[in-house]
mmCIF file of C-alpha atoms in Angstrom:
data_model
loop_
_atom_site.group_PDB
_atom_site.id
_atom_site.type_symbol
_atom_site.label_atom_id
_atom_site.label_comp_id
_atom_site.label_asym_id
_atom_site.label_seq_id
_atom_site.Cartn_x
_atom_site.Cartn_y
_atom_site.Cartn_z
ATOM 1 C CA UNK O 1187 -23.705 41.849 -58.575
ATOM 2 C CA UNK O 1188 -21.577 40.515 -55.721
ATOM 3 C CA UNK O 1189 -23.027 37.365 -54.121
ATOM 4 C CA UNK O 1190 -24.248 37.538 -50.514
ATOM 5 C CA UNK O 1191 -24.397 34.842 -47.848
ATOM 6 C CA UNK O 1192 -27.588 35.338 -45.824
ATOM 7 C CA UNK O 1193 -27.058 34.272 -42.201
ATOM 8 C CA UNK O 1194 -30.195 32.859 -40.524
ATOM 9 C CA UNK O 1195 -30.266 31.027 -37.188
ATOM 10 C CA UNK O 1196 -33.684 29.773 -36.107
ATOM 11 C CA UNK O 1197 -35.283 28.042 -33.133
ATOM 12 C CA UNK O 1198 -38.846 26.736 -33.374
ATOM 13 C CA UNK O 1199 -39.608 29.386 -35.987
ATOM 14 C CA UNK O 1200 -40.361 27.114 -38.935
ATOM 15 C CA UNK O 1201 -43.348 28.926 -40.407
ATOM 16 C CA UNK O 1202 -41.437 32.220 -40.392
ATOM 17 C CA UNK O 1203 -38.273 30.628 -41.749
ATOM 18 C CA UNK O 1204 -40.177 29.093 -44.682
ATOM 19 C CA UNK O 1205 -41.812 32.462 -45.376
ATOM 20 C CA UNK O 1206 -38.441 34.216 -45.244
ATOM 21 C CA UNK O 1207 -36.632 31.640 -47.382
ATOM 22 C CA UNK O 1208 -39.307 31.841 -50.072
ATOM 23 C CA UNK O 1209 -39.009 35.636 -50.227
ATOM 24 C CA UNK O 1210 -35.247 35.502 -50.773
ATOM 25 C CA UNK O 1211 -35.624 32.973 -53.558
ATOM 26 C CA UNK O 1212 -38.602 34.699 -55.216
ATOM 27 C CA UNK O 1213 -37.433 38.310 -55.004
ATOM 28 C CA UNK O 1214 -33.616 38.299 -55.031
ATOM 29 C CA UNK O 1215 -30.940 36.933 -57.342
ATOM 30 C CA UNK O 1216 -30.614 33.120 -57.028
ATOM 31 C CA UNK O 1217 -26.817 33.409 -56.833
ATOM 32 C CA UNK O 1218 -27.089 34.335 -53.163
ATOM 33 C CA UNK O 1219 -26.291 31.738 -50.528
ATOM 34 C CA UNK O 1220 -28.552 31.074 -47.546
ATOM 35 C CA UNK O 1221 -26.838 29.714 -44.435
ATOM 36 C CA UNK O 1222 -29.317 28.446 -41.853
ATOM 37 C CA UNK O 1223 -28.788 27.040 -38.366
ATOM 38 C CA UNK O 1224 -31.305 25.036 -36.366
ATOM 39 C CA UNK O 1225 -30.913 25.728 -32.657
ATOM 40 C CA UNK O 1226 -32.206 22.389 -31.330
ATOM 41 C CA UNK O 1227 -35.759 23.019 -32.556
ATOM 42 C CA UNK O 1228 -38.677 20.687 -31.882
ATOM 43 C CA UNK O 1229 -41.036 21.917 -34.624
ATOM 44 C CA UNK O 1230 -39.554 20.078 -37.637
ATOM 45 C CA UNK O 1231 -37.107 22.848 -38.562
ATOM 46 C CA UNK O 1232 -34.155 20.496 -39.061
ATOM 47 C CA UNK O 1233 -36.112 18.086 -41.228
ATOM 48 C CA UNK O 1234 -37.252 20.984 -43.433
ATOM 49 C CA UNK O 1235 -33.701 22.377 -43.656
ATOM 50 C CA UNK O 1236 -32.390 18.980 -44.754
ATOM 51 C CA UNK O 1237 -35.030 18.788 -47.463
ATOM 52 C CA UNK O 1238 -34.336 22.311 -48.744
ATOM 53 C CA UNK O 1239 -30.572 21.819 -48.756
ATOM 54 C CA UNK O 1240 -31.007 18.869 -51.106
ATOM 55 C CA UNK O 1241 -33.214 20.893 -53.467
ATOM 56 C CA UNK O 1242 -31.274 24.179 -53.350
ATOM 57 C CA UNK O 1243 -27.527 23.970 -53.994
ATOM 58 C CA UNK O 1244 -27.044 27.460 -52.495
ATOM 59 C CA UNK O 1245 -28.270 26.483 -49.041
ATOM 60 C CA UNK O 1246 -25.892 25.542 -46.224
ATOM 61 C CA UNK O 1247 -27.279 24.116 -42.986
ATOM 62 C CA UNK O 1248 -25.994 23.540 -39.463
ATOM 63 C CA UNK O 1249 -27.635 22.025 -36.410
ATOM 64 C CA UNK O 1250 -27.033 22.516 -32.717
ATOM 65 C CA UNK O 1251 -27.694 19.028 -31.389
ATOM 66 C CA UNK O 1252 -28.510 20.361 -27.909
ATOM 67 C CA UNK O 1253 -29.639 19.710 -25.332
ATOM 68 C CA UNK O 1254 -28.923 23.344 -24.448
ATOM 69 C CA UNK O 1255 -29.866 26.242 -26.676
ATOM 70 C CA UNK O 1256 -26.886 28.152 -28.098
ATOM 71 C CA UNK O 1257 -28.766 31.229 -29.322
ATOM 72 C CA UNK O 1258 -28.162 33.412 -32.322
ATOM 73 C CA UNK O 1259 -25.220 35.210 -30.660
ATOM 74 C CA UNK O 1260 -23.196 32.013 -31.141
ATOM 75 C CA UNK O 1261 -24.883 30.643 -34.259
ATOM 76 C CA UNK O 1262 -24.487 33.817 -36.308
ATOM 77 C CA UNK O 1263 -20.738 33.406 -35.960
ATOM 78 C CA UNK O 1264 -20.772 29.666 -36.588
ATOM 79 C CA UNK O 1265 -22.515 30.255 -39.896
ATOM 80 C CA UNK O 1266 -20.270 33.172 -40.890
ATOM 81 C CA UNK O 1267 -17.014 31.469 -39.953
ATOM 82 C CA UNK O 1268 -17.718 27.850 -40.907
ATOM 83 C CA UNK O 1269 -20.364 27.884 -43.647
ATOM 84 C CA UNK O 1270 -20.542 31.165 -45.591
ATOM 85 C CA UNK O 1271 -18.542 30.930 -48.804
ATOM 86 C CA UNK O 1272 -19.063 34.486 -50.085
ATOM 87 C CA UNK O 1273 -17.036 37.586 -49.232
ATOM 88 C CA UNK O 1274 -20.198 39.419 -48.090
ATOM 89 C CA UNK O 1275 -22.423 38.158 -45.288
ATOM 90 C CA UNK O 1276 -25.785 39.522 -44.196
ATOM 91 C CA UNK O 1277 -27.210 39.068 -40.708
ATOM 92 C CA UNK O 1278 -30.827 38.288 -41.440
ATOM 93 C CA UNK O 1279 -33.639 37.405 -39.053
ATOM 94 C CA UNK O 1280 -35.881 34.406 -39.680
ATOM 95 C CA UNK O 1281 -38.969 36.655 -39.540
ATOM 96 C CA UNK O 1282 -37.909 38.949 -42.412
ATOM 97 C CA UNK O 1283 -39.352 39.026 -45.937
ATOM 98 C CA UNK O 1284 -36.903 40.307 -48.580
ATOM 99 C CA UNK O 1285 -38.382 42.785 -51.043
ATOM 100 C CA UNK O 1286 -37.113 43.053 -54.614
ATOM 101 C CA UNK O 1287 -33.983 45.170 -54.974
ATOM 102 C CA UNK O 1288 -32.637 44.648 -51.452
ATOM 103 C CA UNK O 1289 -29.588 42.835 -52.817
ATOM 104 C CA UNK O 1290 -29.045 45.492 -55.488
ATOM 105 C CA UNK O 1291 -28.927 48.215 -52.827
ATOM 106 C CA UNK O 1292 -26.482 46.230 -50.714
ATOM 107 C CA UNK O 1293 -24.328 45.755 -53.816
ATOM 108 C CA UNK O 1294 -24.508 49.484 -54.562
ATOM 109 C CA UNK O 1295 -23.028 50.568 -51.237
ATOM 110 C CA UNK O 1296 -21.042 47.659 -49.830
ATOM 111 C CA UNK O 1297 -17.255 47.794 -49.776
ATOM 112 C CA UNK O 1298 -14.552 47.011 -47.226
ATOM 113 C CA UNK O 1299 -15.014 49.102 -44.110
ATOM 114 C CA UNK O 1300 -18.725 49.721 -44.801
ATOM 115 C CA UNK O 1301 -21.763 48.104 -43.147
ATOM 116 C CA UNK O 1302 -25.010 48.360 -45.125
ATOM 117 C CA UNK O 1303 -28.452 48.023 -43.543
ATOM 118 C CA UNK O 1304 -31.772 47.617 -45.284
ATOM 119 C CA UNK O 1305 -34.825 49.553 -44.111
ATOM 120 C CA UNK O 1306 -37.521 47.725 -42.143
ATOM 121 C CA UNK O 1307 -41.196 47.946 -42.942
ATOM 122 C CA UNK O 1308 -42.991 46.729 -39.819
ATOM 123 C CA UNK O 1309 -46.544 46.232 -38.591
ATOM 124 C CA UNK O 1310 -47.463 48.411 -35.573
ATOM 125 C CA UNK O 1311 -46.280 46.021 -32.858
ATOM 126 C CA UNK O 1312 -43.722 48.458 -31.450
ATOM 127 C CA UNK O 1313 -43.521 52.278 -31.241
ATOM 128 C CA UNK O 1314 -42.903 54.135 -34.470
ATOM 129 C CA UNK O 1315 -39.517 55.670 -35.212
ATOM 130 C CA UNK O 1316 -37.819 57.682 -37.972
ATOM 131 C CA UNK O 1317 -35.515 54.743 -38.804
ATOM 132 C CA UNK O 1318 -38.305 52.494 -40.105
ATOM 133 C CA UNK O 1319 -41.674 52.464 -41.872
ATOM 134 C CA UNK O 1320 -44.742 51.471 -39.877
ATOM 135 C CA UNK O 1321 -47.325 49.794 -42.107
ATOM 136 C CA UNK O 1322 -49.506 46.751 -41.498
ATOM 137 C CA UNK O 1323 -49.295 44.072 -44.198
ATOM 138 C CA UNK O 1324 -49.950 41.286 -41.713
ATOM 139 C CA UNK O 1325 -48.611 40.140 -38.374
ATOM 140 C CA UNK O 1326 -48.383 36.417 -39.185
ATOM 141 C CA UNK O 1327 -47.529 34.574 -42.430
ATOM 142 C CA UNK O 1328 -51.126 33.290 -42.577
ATOM 143 C CA UNK O 1329 -52.509 36.818 -43.022
ATOM 144 C CA UNK O 1330 -49.559 38.374 -44.878
ATOM 145 C CA UNK O 1331 -50.818 40.514 -47.801
ATOM 146 C CA UNK O 1332 -47.899 39.877 -50.099
ATOM 147 C CA UNK O 1333 -49.401 41.323 -53.254
ATOM 148 C CA UNK O 1334 -50.415 44.584 -51.575
ATOM 149 C CA UNK O 1335 -46.877 45.003 -50.208
ATOM 150 C CA UNK O 1336 -45.304 44.242 -53.587
ATOM 151 C CA UNK O 1337 -47.610 46.799 -55.186
ATOM 152 C CA UNK O 1338 -46.825 49.521 -52.656
ATOM 153 C CA UNK O 1339 -43.252 49.185 -51.385
ATOM 154 C CA UNK O 1340 -41.801 51.231 -54.255
ATOM 155 C CA UNK O 1341 -43.654 54.266 -52.897
ATOM 156 C CA UNK O 1342 -41.524 54.085 -49.724
ATOM 157 C CA UNK O 1343 -38.268 54.636 -51.582
ATOM 158 C CA UNK O 1344 -36.518 57.910 -50.711
ATOM 159 C CA UNK O 1345 -33.362 57.768 -52.818
ATOM 160 C CA UNK O 1346 -31.350 58.586 -49.691
ATOM 161 C CA UNK O 1347 -29.165 56.962 -47.052
ATOM 162 C CA UNK O 1348 -28.750 57.557 -43.320
ATOM 163 C CA UNK O 1349 -26.162 56.348 -40.781
ATOM 164 C CA UNK O 1350 -28.215 54.021 -38.594
ATOM 165 C CA UNK O 1351 -27.778 50.286 -38.240
ATOM 166 C CA UNK O 1352 -30.194 47.467 -37.520
ATOM 167 C CA UNK O 1353 -30.766 44.024 -38.999
ATOM 168 C CA UNK O 1354 -30.679 43.203 -41.815
ATOM 169 C CA UNK O 1355 -27.088 44.384 -42.152
ATOM 170 C CA UNK O 1356 -24.381 43.306 -44.579
ATOM 171 C CA UNK O 1357 -20.633 43.426 -44.110
ATOM 172 C CA UNK O 1358 -17.499 41.983 -45.644
ATOM 173 C CA UNK O 1359 -16.752 38.719 -43.880
ATOM 174 C CA UNK O 1360 -13.153 39.822 -43.327
ATOM 175 C CA UNK O 1361 -14.320 42.999 -41.541
ATOM 176 C CA UNK O 1362 -16.652 40.960 -39.341
ATOM 177 C CA UNK O 1363 -13.884 38.538 -38.424
ATOM 178 C CA UNK O 1364 -11.233 41.202 -37.859
ATOM 179 C CA UNK O 1365 -13.052 42.456 -34.734
ATOM 180 C CA UNK O 1366 -13.957 38.956 -33.540
ATOM 181 C CA UNK O 1367 -17.616 38.831 -34.550
ATOM 182 C CA UNK O 1368 -20.313 38.796 -31.869
ATOM 183 C CA UNK O 1369 -19.321 38.738 -28.223
ATOM 184 C CA UNK O 1370 -20.269 35.456 -26.483
ATOM 185 C CA UNK O 1371 -20.793 37.525 -23.339
ATOM 186 C CA UNK O 1372 -24.399 37.980 -24.505
ATOM 187 C CA UNK O 1373 -25.224 34.382 -25.410
ATOM 188 C CA UNK O 1374 -27.782 33.133 -26.144
ATOM 189 C CA UNK O 1375 -29.225 36.511 -27.199
ATOM 190 C CA UNK O 1376 -30.037 40.163 -26.434
ATOM 191 C CA UNK O 1377 -27.682 43.169 -26.665
ATOM 192 C CA UNK O 1378 -25.186 41.317 -28.870
ATOM 193 C CA UNK O 1379 -26.319 43.551 -31.732
ATOM 194 C CA UNK O 1380 -25.872 46.831 -29.827
ATOM 195 C CA UNK O 1381 -22.442 45.639 -28.699
ATOM 196 C CA UNK O 1382 -21.165 44.823 -32.184
ATOM 197 C CA UNK O 1383 -22.640 48.064 -33.570
ATOM 198 C CA UNK O 1384 -20.599 50.034 -31.016
ATOM 199 C CA UNK O 1385 -17.519 48.110 -32.050
ATOM 200 C CA UNK O 1386 -18.134 48.812 -35.748
ATOM 201 C CA UNK O 1387 -18.149 52.538 -34.979
ATOM 202 C CA UNK O 1388 -15.023 52.341 -32.814
ATOM 203 C CA UNK O 1389 -13.269 50.327 -35.558
ATOM 204 C CA UNK O 1390 -13.963 53.184 -37.975
ATOM 205 C CA UNK O 1391 -16.463 51.370 -40.195
ATOM 206 C CA UNK O 1392 -18.922 53.538 -42.096
ATOM 207 C CA UNK O 1393 -22.610 52.802 -41.476
ATOM 208 C CA UNK O 1394 -25.097 53.140 -44.333
ATOM 209 C CA UNK O 1395 -28.828 52.501 -44.145
ATOM 210 C CA UNK O 1396 -30.333 52.460 -47.602
ATOM 211 C CA UNK O 1397 -33.882 53.760 -47.969
ATOM 212 C CA UNK O 1398 -34.291 51.984 -51.313
ATOM 213 C CA UNK O 1399 -33.789 48.396 -50.098
ATOM 214 C CA UNK O 1400 -36.441 46.917 -47.798
ATOM 215 C CA UNK O 1401 -37.531 43.969 -45.724
ATOM 216 C CA UNK O 1402 -40.913 43.369 -44.151
ATOM 217 C CA UNK O 1403 -40.145 42.462 -40.550
ATOM 218 C CA UNK O 1404 -42.685 40.738 -38.312
ATOM 219 C CA UNK O 1405 -40.383 41.376 -35.312
ATOM 220 C CA UNK O 1406 -39.301 39.517 -32.189
ATOM 221 C CA UNK O 1407 -40.529 36.017 -32.951
ATOM 222 C CA UNK O 1408 -38.947 33.060 -31.218
ATOM 223 C CA UNK O 1409 -37.903 33.379 -27.594
ATOM 224 C CA UNK O 1410 -39.339 36.861 -26.933
ATOM 225 C CA UNK O 1411 -42.867 36.374 -28.254
ATOM 226 C CA UNK O 1412 -43.009 32.607 -28.617
ATOM 227 C CA UNK O 1413 -46.776 32.617 -29.097
ATOM 228 C CA UNK O 1414 -46.653 34.899 -32.131
ATOM 229 C CA UNK O 1415 -48.523 38.168 -32.563
ATOM 230 C CA UNK O 1416 -52.200 38.640 -31.789
ATOM 231 C CA UNK O 1417 -54.965 41.119 -32.504
ATOM 232 C CA UNK O 1418 -57.624 42.355 -30.131
ATOM 233 C CA UNK O 1419 -61.310 42.325 -31.176
ATOM 234 C CA UNK O 1420 -60.938 45.691 -32.941
ATOM 235 C CA UNK O 1421 -58.085 44.376 -35.081
ATOM 236 C CA UNK O 1422 -55.290 46.226 -33.279
ATOM 237 C CA UNK O 1423 -52.102 44.262 -32.690
ATOM 238 C CA UNK O 1424 -50.564 43.979 -29.260
ATOM 239 C CA UNK O 1425 -47.320 42.594 -27.867
ATOM 240 C CA UNK O 1426 -46.759 44.545 -24.640
ATOM 241 C CA UNK O 1427 -46.435 42.434 -21.497
ATOM 242 C CA UNK O 1428 -46.469 39.204 -23.542
ATOM 243 C CA UNK O 1429 -42.720 38.492 -23.349
ATOM 244 C CA UNK O 1430 -41.726 34.999 -22.233
ATOM 245 C CA UNK O 1431 -40.027 34.518 -18.866
ATOM 246 C CA UNK O 1432 -37.016 33.069 -20.710
ATOM 247 C CA UNK O 1433 -36.558 36.252 -22.721
ATOM 248 C CA UNK O 1434 -37.100 38.585 -19.756
ATOM 249 C CA UNK O 1435 -34.492 36.789 -17.655
ATOM 250 C CA UNK O 1436 -31.923 36.672 -20.463
ATOM 251 C CA UNK O 1437 -32.553 40.302 -21.388
ATOM 252 C CA UNK O 1438 -31.828 41.286 -17.789
ATOM 253 C CA UNK O 1439 -28.575 39.278 -17.802
ATOM 254 C CA UNK O 1440 -27.478 40.762 -21.117
ATOM 255 C CA UNK O 1441 -28.354 44.307 -20.064
ATOM 256 C CA UNK O 1442 -26.232 43.945 -16.926
ATOM 257 C CA UNK O 1443 -23.356 42.552 -19.005
ATOM 258 C CA UNK O 1444 -23.639 45.386 -21.509
ATOM 259 C CA UNK O 1445 -23.331 47.889 -18.652
ATOM 260 C CA UNK O 1446 -20.347 45.999 -17.196
ATOM 261 C CA UNK O 1447 -18.571 46.164 -20.531
ATOM 262 C CA UNK O 1448 -19.487 49.649 -21.728
ATOM 263 C CA UNK O 1449 -20.348 51.533 -18.527
ATOM 264 C CA UNK O 1450 -23.717 52.736 -19.779
ATOM 265 C CA UNK O 1451 -27.072 51.678 -21.188
ATOM 266 C CA UNK O 1452 -27.437 51.213 -24.963
ATOM 267 C CA UNK O 1453 -27.342 54.638 -26.575
ATOM 268 C CA UNK O 1454 -28.065 55.728 -30.139
ATOM 269 C CA UNK O 1455 -29.501 58.674 -32.013
ATOM 270 C CA UNK O 1456 -33.006 58.809 -33.491
ATOM 271 C CA UNK O 1457 -31.840 57.029 -36.659
ATOM 272 C CA UNK O 1458 -30.101 54.227 -34.691
ATOM 273 C CA UNK O 1459 -26.500 55.364 -35.050
ATOM 274 C CA UNK O 1460 -24.632 54.278 -31.879
ATOM 275 C CA UNK O 1461 -23.577 56.872 -29.318
ATOM 276 C CA UNK O 1462 -20.564 55.720 -27.285
ATOM 277 C CA UNK O 1463 -19.629 57.653 -24.134
ATOM 278 C CA UNK O 1464 -16.047 57.306 -22.828
ATOM 279 C CA UNK O 1465 -15.239 54.193 -20.819
ATOM 280 C CA UNK O 1466 -13.416 54.987 -17.563
ATOM 281 C CA UNK O 1467 -11.827 52.789 -14.879
ATOM 282 C CA UNK O 1468 -14.150 53.583 -11.970
ATOM 283 C CA UNK O 1469 -14.107 52.160 -8.460
ATOM 284 C CA UNK O 1470 -17.081 52.515 -6.107
ATOM 285 C CA UNK O 1471 -16.249 52.721 -2.394
ATOM 286 C CA UNK O 1472 -19.503 52.035 -0.551
ATOM 287 C CA UNK O 1473 -20.180 52.122 3.193
ATOM 288 C CA UNK O 1474 -23.316 50.543 4.638
ATOM 289 C CA UNK O 1475 -23.744 48.386 1.547
ATOM 290 C CA UNK O 1476 -26.475 45.743 1.456
ATOM 291 C CA UNK O 1477 -26.690 42.757 -0.871
ATOM 292 C CA UNK O 1478 -29.428 44.526 -2.845
ATOM 293 C CA UNK O 1479 -27.296 47.670 -3.202
ATOM 294 C CA UNK O 1480 -24.323 45.585 -4.297
ATOM 295 C CA UNK O 1481 -26.486 43.881 -6.939
ATOM 296 C CA UNK O 1482 -27.619 47.215 -8.366
ATOM 297 C CA UNK O 1483 -24.224 48.924 -8.301
ATOM 298 C CA UNK O 1484 -21.725 46.257 -9.370
ATOM 299 C CA UNK O 1485 -22.323 46.427 -13.167
ATOM 300 C CA UNK O 1486 -21.762 50.202 -13.191
ATOM 301 C CA UNK O 1487 -18.104 50.203 -12.194
ATOM 302 C CA UNK O 1488 -14.825 48.379 -12.778
ATOM 303 C CA UNK O 1489 -14.507 47.506 -9.080
ATOM 304 C CA UNK O 1490 -16.782 47.870 -6.080
ATOM 305 C CA UNK O 1491 -15.317 48.013 -2.565
ATOM 306 C CA UNK O 1492 -18.129 47.286 -0.119
ATOM 307 C CA UNK O 1493 -18.399 46.653 3.603
ATOM 308 C CA UNK O 1494 -21.151 44.052 3.303
ATOM 309 C CA UNK O 1495 -20.369 40.605 4.670
ATOM 310 C CA UNK O 1496 -22.099 39.131 1.610
ATOM 311 C CA UNK O 1497 -19.449 39.906 -1.024
ATOM 312 C CA UNK O 1498 -18.538 36.227 -1.390
ATOM 313 C CA UNK O 1499 -22.201 35.176 -1.525
ATOM 314 C CA UNK O 1500 -22.861 37.715 -4.264
ATOM 315 C CA UNK O 1501 -19.836 36.610 -6.304
ATOM 316 C CA UNK O 1502 -20.834 32.966 -6.065
ATOM 317 C CA UNK O 1503 -24.447 33.612 -7.074
ATOM 318 C CA UNK O 1504 -23.832 36.137 -9.844
ATOM 319 C CA UNK O 1505 -20.758 34.595 -11.487
ATOM 320 C CA UNK O 1506 -22.928 32.142 -13.464
ATOM 321 C CA UNK O 1507 -24.490 35.134 -15.267
ATOM 322 C CA UNK O 1508 -21.333 36.730 -16.619
ATOM 323 C CA UNK O 1509 -17.912 36.095 -18.176
ATOM 324 C CA UNK O 1510 -16.436 38.949 -16.114
ATOM 325 C CA UNK O 1511 -14.335 37.790 -13.161
ATOM 326 C CA UNK O 1512 -16.299 38.874 -10.114
ATOM 327 C CA UNK O 1513 -13.392 37.951 -7.836
ATOM 328 C CA UNK O 1514 -11.664 41.009 -9.295
ATOM 329 C CA UNK O 1515 -14.736 43.220 -9.528
ATOM 330 C CA UNK O 1516 -16.160 42.738 -6.021
ATOM 331 C CA UNK O 1517 -13.652 43.637 -3.294
ATOM 332 C CA UNK O 1518 -13.720 44.204 0.452
ATOM 333 C CA UNK O 1519 -14.010 47.794 1.634
ATOM 334 C CA UNK O 1520 -10.487 48.023 3.060
ATOM 335 C CA UNK O 1521 -8.685 46.487 0.070
ATOM 336 C CA UNK O 1522 -6.119 48.565 -1.843
ATOM 337 C CA UNK O 1523 -7.816 50.784 -4.419
ATOM 338 C CA UNK O 1524 -5.979 51.351 -7.706
ATOM 339 C CA UNK O 1525 -8.748 52.596 -10.007
ATOM 340 C CA UNK O 1526 -8.220 55.716 -12.094
ATOM 341 C CA UNK O 1527 -11.380 57.213 -10.570
ATOM 342 C CA UNK O 1528 -12.912 56.568 -7.139
ATOM 343 C CA UNK O 1529 -16.497 57.371 -6.183
ATOM 344 C CA UNK O 1530 -17.161 57.202 -2.430
ATOM 345 C CA UNK O 1531 -20.622 57.294 -0.833
ATOM 346 C CA UNK O 1532 -22.947 55.907 1.819
ATOM 347 C CA UNK O 1533 -25.162 53.151 0.430
ATOM 348 C CA UNK O 1534 -27.961 54.056 2.854
ATOM 349 C CA UNK O 1535 -28.302 57.457 1.182
ATOM 350 C CA UNK O 1536 -28.580 56.083 -2.371
ATOM 351 C CA UNK O 1537 -31.988 56.966 -3.836
ATOM 352 C CA UNK O 1538 -33.351 56.617 -7.388
ATOM 353 C CA UNK O 1539 -32.486 60.291 -7.871
ATOM 354 C CA UNK O 1540 -28.839 59.688 -6.918
ATOM 355 C CA UNK O 1541 -28.740 56.526 -9.013
ATOM 356 C CA UNK O 1542 -29.337 58.722 -12.055
ATOM 357 C CA UNK O 1543 -25.898 60.226 -11.389
ATOM 358 C CA UNK O 1544 -24.416 56.717 -11.360
ATOM 359 C CA UNK O 1545 -25.852 56.092 -14.845
ATOM 360 C CA UNK O 1546 -24.468 59.421 -16.085
ATOM 361 C CA UNK O 1547 -20.988 59.146 -14.575
ATOM 362 C CA UNK O 1548 -19.103 58.916 -17.913
ATOM 363 C CA UNK O 1549 -20.653 62.195 -19.044
ATOM 364 C CA UNK O 1550 -20.148 63.826 -15.618
ATOM 365 C CA UNK O 1551 -16.475 62.838 -15.534
ATOM 366 C CA UNK O 1552 -15.934 64.001 -19.109
ATOM 367 C CA UNK O 1553 -17.577 67.347 -18.356
ATOM 368 C CA UNK O 1554 -15.321 67.846 -15.325
ATOM 369 C CA UNK O 1555 -12.359 67.818 -17.693
ATOM 370 C CA UNK O 1556 -9.616 67.638 -15.075
ATOM 371 C CA UNK O 1557 -8.026 65.521 -12.394
ATOM 372 C CA UNK O 1558 -8.781 66.248 -8.753
ATOM 373 C CA UNK O 1559 -11.640 65.956 -6.284
ATOM 374 C CA UNK O 1560 -15.234 67.072 -6.483
ATOM 375 C CA UNK O 1561 -18.457 66.478 -4.584
ATOM 376 C CA UNK O 1562 -21.863 65.821 -6.113
ATOM 377 C CA UNK O 1563 -24.653 65.416 -3.546
ATOM 378 C CA UNK O 1564 -23.791 62.167 -1.699
ATOM 379 C CA UNK O 1565 -20.789 61.370 -3.907
ATOM 380 C CA UNK O 1566 -17.137 62.238 -3.369
ATOM 381 C CA UNK O 1567 -15.399 61.770 -6.728
ATOM 382 C CA UNK O 1568 -11.610 61.550 -6.946
ATOM 383 C CA UNK O 1569 -10.211 61.664 -10.477
ATOM 384 C CA UNK O 1570 -6.626 60.381 -10.447
ATOM 385 C CA UNK O 1571 -6.417 59.822 -14.200
ATOM 386 C CA UNK O 1572 -8.722 60.726 -17.111
ATOM 387 C CA UNK O 1573 -7.668 57.854 -19.349
ATOM 388 C CA UNK O 1574 -10.461 56.223 -21.403
ATOM 389 C CA UNK O 1575 -10.625 52.581 -22.462
ATOM 390 C CA UNK O 1576 -13.414 52.244 -25.040
ATOM 391 C CA UNK O 1577 -10.926 51.578 -27.859
ATOM 392 C CA UNK O 1578 -9.876 48.406 -26.023
ATOM 393 C CA UNK O 1579 -13.405 47.026 -26.462
ATOM 394 C CA UNK O 1580 -13.308 46.770 -30.264
ATOM 395 C CA UNK O 1581 -12.228 43.150 -30.323
ATOM 396 C CA UNK O 1582 -13.975 40.310 -28.495
ATOM 397 C CA UNK O 1583 -12.580 38.413 -25.575
#
């Protein structure tokens, strides 16, 4: 079997990290390396990591000394690039329990140009889906029914593979590095996974999800649900509307940055294989534009030309939330317009119905199939060039 370096950043997740570490050591081959990063935790994580690294020669540890959080977007890559000593690395959440045979299934399918995902068994904290198995073996380590899971997980094996991708996923370190790893645009977290999955597909990597290698995943611990999971009096678990303000704000920033980069929301099929619409160079030309309209529209184009007097105010306030240069993206209405495609409209007439067309512009432009002008409700669309740019997004900044 080829050795794997498990990549595990953690912030104030000590009880889950201990639970996860123990599963890797109990259920998988001891040859595998575990690379852990403490993201300036205050719950004793670093002290525990230091202790474990002295007892386990196959543990590598790193600490962000703070005072600011770096997030797993950055720390994944620190561990891969600076600590992992094996050719194969596996992005692995701190709230995942490795079931026996996971490493064997990775070994079975992994090769250069292939990304292998395990299948998640999860308690019912989120909606069900065909890409995972919904089964409740506990929502916290304190109530985890390990023996029941070990007795039953074999029954979930299907002897098949699909083309989706989700953590835990394994890849050759050289393949990860050749496209630049995770994009720091999304630091500290959120959407960095969807971004790199798109780039894997564009780079031509094959995606394999094995339905014979499993993890039990407690899901979204840390910054999103910092208080852990809970049950109501009838025993049902609930997470909805319990997200931390920190996570909600960062998720909004990362979503806007994902749209800036890709021109669309995250898209995938039912089994989590990415769907990547074409990326066009689109300029919005907007009359009667307010600050609020500018805020909503700016991520959806390459350049916005607006007649609001608040362009500079918007650039100054929003620049802290993105690595994109808003001096280039936000222009005055009368500036020269060199975009391949121009979309002109009156901002006063923009309704939620019309905004749906904004979100579907890549598909609308592709369906048009030719250069020229067309009108769609309030929009005048001028297609000067049908060039697409998604291939330029494979590598990071």
